[in-house]
Each structure stands twice: as structure tokens, then as C-alpha cells.
XYZ file of C-alpha atoms in Angstrom:
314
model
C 16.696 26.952 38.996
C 13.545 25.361 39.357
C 11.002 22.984 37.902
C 9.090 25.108 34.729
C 6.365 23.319 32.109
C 6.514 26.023 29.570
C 3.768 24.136 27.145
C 0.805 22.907 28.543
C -1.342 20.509 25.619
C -4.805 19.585 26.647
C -7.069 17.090 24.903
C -11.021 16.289 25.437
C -11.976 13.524 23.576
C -15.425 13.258 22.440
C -18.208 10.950 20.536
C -20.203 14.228 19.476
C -22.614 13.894 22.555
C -20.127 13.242 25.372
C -17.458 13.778 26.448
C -15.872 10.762 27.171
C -11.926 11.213 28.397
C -9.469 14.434 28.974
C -5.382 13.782 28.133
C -2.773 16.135 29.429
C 0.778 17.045 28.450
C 3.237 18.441 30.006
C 6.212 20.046 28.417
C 8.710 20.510 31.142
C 12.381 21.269 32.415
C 14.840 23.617 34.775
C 14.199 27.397 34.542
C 16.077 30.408 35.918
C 13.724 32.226 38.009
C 15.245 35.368 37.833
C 14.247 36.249 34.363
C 11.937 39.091 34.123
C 9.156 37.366 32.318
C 7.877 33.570 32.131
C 5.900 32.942 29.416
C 3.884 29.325 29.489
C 1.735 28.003 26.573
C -1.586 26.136 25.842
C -3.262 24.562 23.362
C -6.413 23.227 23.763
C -7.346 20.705 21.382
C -10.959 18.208 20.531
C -10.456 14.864 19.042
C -13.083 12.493 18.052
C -13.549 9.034 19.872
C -11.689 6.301 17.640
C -10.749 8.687 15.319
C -7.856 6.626 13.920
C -10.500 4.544 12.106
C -12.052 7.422 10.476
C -8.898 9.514 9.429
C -7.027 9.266 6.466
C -3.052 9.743 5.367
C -2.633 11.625 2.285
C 0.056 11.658 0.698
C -0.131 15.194 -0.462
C -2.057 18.675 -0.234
C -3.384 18.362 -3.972
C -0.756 16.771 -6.107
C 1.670 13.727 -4.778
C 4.556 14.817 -3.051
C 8.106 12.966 -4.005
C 8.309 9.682 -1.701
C 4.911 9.619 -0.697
C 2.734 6.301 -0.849
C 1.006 5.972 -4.434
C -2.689 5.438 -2.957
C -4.916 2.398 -3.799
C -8.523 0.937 -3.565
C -11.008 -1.404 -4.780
C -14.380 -1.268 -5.587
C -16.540 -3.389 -3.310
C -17.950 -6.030 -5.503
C -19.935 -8.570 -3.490
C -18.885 -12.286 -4.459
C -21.838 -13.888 -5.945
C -22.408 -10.528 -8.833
C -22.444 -12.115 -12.224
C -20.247 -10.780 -14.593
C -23.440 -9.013 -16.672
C -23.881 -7.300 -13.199
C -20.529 -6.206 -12.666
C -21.000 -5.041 -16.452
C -24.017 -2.912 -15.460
C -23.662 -2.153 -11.632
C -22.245 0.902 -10.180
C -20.076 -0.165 -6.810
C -18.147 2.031 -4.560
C -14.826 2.561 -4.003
C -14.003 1.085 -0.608
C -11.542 3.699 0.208
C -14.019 6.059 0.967
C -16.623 3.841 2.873
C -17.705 4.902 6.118
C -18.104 3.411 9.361
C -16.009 -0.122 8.486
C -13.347 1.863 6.485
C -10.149 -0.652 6.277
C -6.755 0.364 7.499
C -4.697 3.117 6.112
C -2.025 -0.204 5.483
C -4.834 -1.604 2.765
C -4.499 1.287 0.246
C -0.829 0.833 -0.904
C 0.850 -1.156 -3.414
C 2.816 -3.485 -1.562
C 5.339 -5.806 -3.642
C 7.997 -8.690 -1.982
C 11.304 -8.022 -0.900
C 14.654 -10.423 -0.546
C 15.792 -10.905 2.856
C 18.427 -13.536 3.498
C 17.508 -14.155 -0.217
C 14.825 -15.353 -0.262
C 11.268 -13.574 -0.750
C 9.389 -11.904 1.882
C 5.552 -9.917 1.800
C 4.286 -9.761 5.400
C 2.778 -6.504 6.977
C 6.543 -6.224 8.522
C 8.331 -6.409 6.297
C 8.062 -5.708 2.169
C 8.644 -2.648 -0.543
C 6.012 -0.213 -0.728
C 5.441 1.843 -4.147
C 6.229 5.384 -3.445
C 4.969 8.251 -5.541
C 8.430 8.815 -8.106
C 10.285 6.432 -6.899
C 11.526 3.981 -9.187
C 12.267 0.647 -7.719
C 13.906 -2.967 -9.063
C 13.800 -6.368 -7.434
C 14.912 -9.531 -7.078
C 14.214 -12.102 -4.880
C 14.012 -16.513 -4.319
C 11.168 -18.081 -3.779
C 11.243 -21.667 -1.980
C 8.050 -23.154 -1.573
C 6.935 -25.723 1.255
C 6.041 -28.348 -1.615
C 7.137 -31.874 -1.880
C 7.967 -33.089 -4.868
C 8.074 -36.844 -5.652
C 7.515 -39.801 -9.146
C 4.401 -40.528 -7.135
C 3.339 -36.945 -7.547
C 0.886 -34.956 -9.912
C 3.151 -32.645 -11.420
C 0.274 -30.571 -13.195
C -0.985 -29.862 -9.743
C 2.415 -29.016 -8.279
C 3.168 -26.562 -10.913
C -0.243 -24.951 -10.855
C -0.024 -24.715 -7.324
C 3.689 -23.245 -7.446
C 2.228 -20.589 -10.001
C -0.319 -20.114 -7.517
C 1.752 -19.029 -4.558
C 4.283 -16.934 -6.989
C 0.810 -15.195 -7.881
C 0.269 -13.933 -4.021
C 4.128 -12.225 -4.093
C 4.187 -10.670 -8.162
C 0.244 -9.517 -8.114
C -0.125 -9.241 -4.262
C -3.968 -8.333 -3.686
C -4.646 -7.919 -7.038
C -8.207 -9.578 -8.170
C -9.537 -9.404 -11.513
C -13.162 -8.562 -11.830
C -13.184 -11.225 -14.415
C -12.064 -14.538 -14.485
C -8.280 -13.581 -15.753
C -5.720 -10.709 -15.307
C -7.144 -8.898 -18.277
C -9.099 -6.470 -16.298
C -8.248 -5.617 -12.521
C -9.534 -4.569 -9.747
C -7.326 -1.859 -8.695
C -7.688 1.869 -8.613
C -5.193 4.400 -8.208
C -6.038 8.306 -7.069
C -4.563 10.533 -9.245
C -4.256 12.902 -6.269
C -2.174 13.049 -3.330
C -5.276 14.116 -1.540
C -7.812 11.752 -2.861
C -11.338 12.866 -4.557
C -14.517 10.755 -3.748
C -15.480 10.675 -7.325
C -15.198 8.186 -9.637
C -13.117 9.925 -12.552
C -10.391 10.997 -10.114
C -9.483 7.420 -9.638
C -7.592 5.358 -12.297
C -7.719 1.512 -13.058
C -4.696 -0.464 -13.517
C -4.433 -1.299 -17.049
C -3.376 -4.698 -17.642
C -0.604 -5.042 -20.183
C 0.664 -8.344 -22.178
C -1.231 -11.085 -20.484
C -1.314 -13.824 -21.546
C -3.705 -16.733 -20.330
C -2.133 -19.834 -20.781
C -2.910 -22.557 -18.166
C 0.168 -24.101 -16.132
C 1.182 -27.333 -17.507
C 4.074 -29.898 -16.463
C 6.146 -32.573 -18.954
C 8.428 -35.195 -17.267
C 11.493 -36.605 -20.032
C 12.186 -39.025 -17.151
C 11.921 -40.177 -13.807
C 14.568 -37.456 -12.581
C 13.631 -34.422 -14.505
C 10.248 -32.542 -14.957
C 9.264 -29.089 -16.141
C 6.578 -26.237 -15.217
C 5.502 -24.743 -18.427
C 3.926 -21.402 -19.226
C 5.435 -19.606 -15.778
C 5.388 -16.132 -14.787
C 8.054 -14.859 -12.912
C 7.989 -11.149 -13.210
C 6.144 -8.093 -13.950
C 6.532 -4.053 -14.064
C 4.606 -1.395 -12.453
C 4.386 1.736 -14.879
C 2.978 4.906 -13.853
C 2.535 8.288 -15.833
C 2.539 11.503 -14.385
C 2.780 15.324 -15.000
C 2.494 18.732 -13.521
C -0.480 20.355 -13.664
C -2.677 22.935 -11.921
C -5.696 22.040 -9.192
C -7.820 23.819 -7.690
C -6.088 26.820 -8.635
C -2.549 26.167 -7.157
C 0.136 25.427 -10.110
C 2.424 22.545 -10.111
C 1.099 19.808 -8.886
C 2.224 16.201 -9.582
C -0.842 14.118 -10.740
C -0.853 10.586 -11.614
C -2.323 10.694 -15.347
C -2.119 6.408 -16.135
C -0.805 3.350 -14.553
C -0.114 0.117 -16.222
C 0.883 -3.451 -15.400
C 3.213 -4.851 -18.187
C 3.183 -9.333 -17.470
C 6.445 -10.149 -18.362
C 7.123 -13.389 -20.756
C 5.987 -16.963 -19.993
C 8.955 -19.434 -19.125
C 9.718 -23.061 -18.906
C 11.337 -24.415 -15.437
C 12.748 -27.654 -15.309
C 13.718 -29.592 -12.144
C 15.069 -32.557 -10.876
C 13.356 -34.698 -8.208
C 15.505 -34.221 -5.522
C 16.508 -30.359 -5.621
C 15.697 -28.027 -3.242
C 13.339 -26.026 -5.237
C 14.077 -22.059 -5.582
C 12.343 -19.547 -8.310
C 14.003 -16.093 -8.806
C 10.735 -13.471 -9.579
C 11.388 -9.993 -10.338
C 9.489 -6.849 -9.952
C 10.011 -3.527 -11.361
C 8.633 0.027 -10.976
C 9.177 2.722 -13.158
C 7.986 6.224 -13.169
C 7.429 8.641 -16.080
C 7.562 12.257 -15.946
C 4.985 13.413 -19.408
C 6.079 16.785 -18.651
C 9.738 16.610 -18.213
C 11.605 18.511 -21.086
C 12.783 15.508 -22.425
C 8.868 14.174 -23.276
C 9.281 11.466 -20.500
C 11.856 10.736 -18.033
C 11.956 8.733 -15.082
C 12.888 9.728 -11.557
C 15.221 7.687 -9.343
C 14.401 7.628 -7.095
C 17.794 20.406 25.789
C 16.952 19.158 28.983
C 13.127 19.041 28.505
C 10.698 16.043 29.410
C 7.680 14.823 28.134
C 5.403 13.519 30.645
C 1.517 12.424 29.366
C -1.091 12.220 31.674
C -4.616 10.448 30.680
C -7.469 11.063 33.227
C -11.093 10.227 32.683
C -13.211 12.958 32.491
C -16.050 11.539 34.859
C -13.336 11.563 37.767
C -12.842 15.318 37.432
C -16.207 15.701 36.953
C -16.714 13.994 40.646
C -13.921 16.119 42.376
């Protein structure tokens, strides 16, 4: 027996003008030498400098595919437009913006998740809406507020709404000055289209803007009025056929339905902790039933980089 590398990968990586780097893999193990024939491959392969910040997941040929990543964007709508510009102003959708395109990360739907119950949304750790995949949860929140008589309670509540905001409607703007209208665009395509009607916006569904306002019946005892502690993610989808090929899953409307407005009452000297709840349903318009929901050997790899002006030199 004896050393063999019976696959061979090499890489040149390139800015369009130069060449810039060459990477080598090896595919190896223990051969018998005795066979008749030895057969060794390789691939040859040219990737483009940085091209991790150019290249884009899908999360399907054409249609979605079944646990894929529903896929999300924004338009780019600078700060200080006036709402008659944003009425009249065509923007673009950042997902497809060259050059400074974000990170794959920023076009999903992110939403919190309970660890040692209590509620978590970090880039580590959270639930991620995936195309099909129906999803409930439940979680505590605790915030880092103090709480005392000497307090404003109006603020405190506001402020408590505020940080429940940045788990239920994580990244979620409105392009006005309420949840009416959002700024959040789903592709109805696995394999996103850069045009405008291939894209969805989230409708809003059932808001209600009423501000935050606290009541104190005694020293001991206050309430947050007018909360909102959960919310549900619907999407619609069927089957149809692109670009010729039948059978594809395409995401037809997506909604999100505000759930009620509650009262919380506390006492002074609790330890403060807010169950929210977030659901995700998905519905099938062509299922038979007229819309259902789905629940969701010895060889060694050795890598080699070399820079390609050192070979160059030899």
C-alpha cells in the first residue's frame, strides 16, 4: 500500500485583472498498487476575489423549497425623505444593491426564542421563518428597568413597550410614523427576481395605535395599559408554473395580524417578567382542501493556500 491523492481540486482566485492567490486540495489515502489502473481526478475551478460579499443563498431553483429561509428586504429609504417623497419616490430594494450588499443573515425573518425561559434574539441564537414551516412561541421577557413611587410610570411602560417592540417586530420599520404600513418585502421566489412586482410587502393586519399609558390605584400597585404582547406571521402560497417548469411553490401574500391590546398590572417590588408570543402559520391556496397549513474510509483532506506571485517567482 502506498500514499494515493485520487482528487486533485485547484482554485485561482481572481479580481478580473489579476490573479491574485492559487488554493490546492488534496484528496488523499492508502492505495494498493497492484491494481491495473489508477485513475486520479481534477477540477480546476475560478473564484472571484471576496466573492462571499457578492453571492447570494437562495433558497430555491424557482419556487421555495420546504425548510428553506422565507427571503426578506427593504427598500433603502434615506432618513430625512418626507412622507410626500416616500409617496412619490421610487427606492430600491436593498437586497439587490451592489458593491455594499448586506449579509446573507439581513434578509430573513428572525423572531425570539425561550432559552432558560426567558427571551432571546441575538445573531446566535433565535427562530428563523422557514418557507412551510409553521412555528409557535412562547417566551419571558425581564427587562433591566427599575421600578420605584419616585418613578414616571408613563415612561417606564412606554419604554417596556419599547423593548418588547425590538423581540415581536424585530427589524421591522414602518415607512410611516405607525405599524400601518411596513417596510418589509418578501420574494415570492425561492430564487429572487430584481423587479419590483416579484417582491411582496407585509401587510399589516389589526393595528391598533393607541399610545402606552400607566394608572397607579396605590402606592404598591400600577398598571401598563394598551400592551402588545403578541403577533402572527401569515403567509399564502400555491403551486404554480415558472419559467416553464410546473410545480413550483410561490409565496402569493404575507400578512402580520397585531394581536389584542392588554392591561399589566404590577406591584412595586416584583421582579418584572412579560410572556410575548409569536406565531407563524402557513397556507397552502392550492391544497385540495382550499387552504391547509403545513407543519412543519480512510481518506484525508489536506488544503494548501499558496500565493500565486511565489509560484510565479520559482
Amino acid at each position: 500500500y502506498s500514499w494515493y491523492c485520487p482528487e486533485v481540486k485547484i482554485r485561482f482566485v481572481h479580481n478580473y485583472t489579476h490573479l491574485t492567490a492559487m488554493e490546492t486540495r488534496l484528496l488523499c489515502g492508502s492505495i494498493d498498487l497492484e491494481q491495473d489502473t489508477v485513475w486520479q481526478r481534477i477540477s480546476v475551478e475560478f473564484k472571484r476575489k471576496d466573492e462571499e460579499k457578492f453571492s447570494r443563498k437562495v433558497s430555491g431553483n424557482s419556487g421555495y423549497l420546504l425548510g428553506k429561509p422565507v427571503l426578506v428586504t427593504r427598500l433603502q429609504i434615506p432618513e430625512n425623505d418626507t412622507a410626500e417623497e416616500k409617496r412619490s419616490k421610487k427606492y430600491m430594494l436593498s437586497y439587490f444593491t451592489n458593491g455594499t450588499r448586506d449579509p446573507d443573515e439581513t434578509f430573513r425573518l428572525k423572531l425570539p426564542k425561550s432559552r432558560r425561559n426567558h427571551c432571546v434574539l441575538d445573531d446566535q441564537f433565535h427562530h428563523q421563518v422557514l418557507f412551510g414551516e409553521s412555528l409557535w412561541t412562547k417566551c419571558n421577557y425581564s427587562p433591566q428597568l427599575n421600578v420605584s413611587i419616585e418613578s414616571n410610570l408613563t415612561l417606564f411602560c412606554q419604554q417596556l413597550q419599547t423593548n418588547i417592540n425590538d423581540l415581536l417586530l424585530h427589524n421591522l420599520t414602518p415607512t410611516s410614523s405607525d405599524y400601518n404600513s411596513l417596510n418589509l418585502y418578501l420574494s415570492k421566489y425561492g430564487n429572487p427576481v430584481n423587479r419590483s412586482s416579484d417582491w411582496i410587502q407585509l401587510n399589516s393586519q389589526n393595528y391598533i395605535n393607541e399610545p402606552v399609558t400607566a394608572s397607579s390605584a396605590n402606592s404598591q400597585l400600577f398598571s401598563c395599559n394598551n400592551m402588545l404582547l403578541n403577533v402572527k406571521y401569515q403567509f399564502y402560497h400555491g403551486k404554480a408554473t415558472v419559467r416553464h417548469v410546473p410545480h413550483q411553490s410561490v409565496l402569493q401574500e404575507a400578512e402580520l395580524v397585531f394581536g389584542p391590546r392588554v392591561n399589566l398590572q404590577f406591584t412595586m417590588d416584583e421582579e418584572i417578567r412579560v410572556p410575548i408570543y409569536v406565531q407563524v402559520q402557513f397556507f397552502d391556496l392550492t391544497a385540495a382542501s382550499g387552504g391547509s397549513w403545513i407543519w412543519g474510509s480512510g481518506l484525508h483532506l489536506m488544503v494548501f493556500v499558496v500565493n500565486l506571485m511565489v509560484i510565479l517567482l520559482m
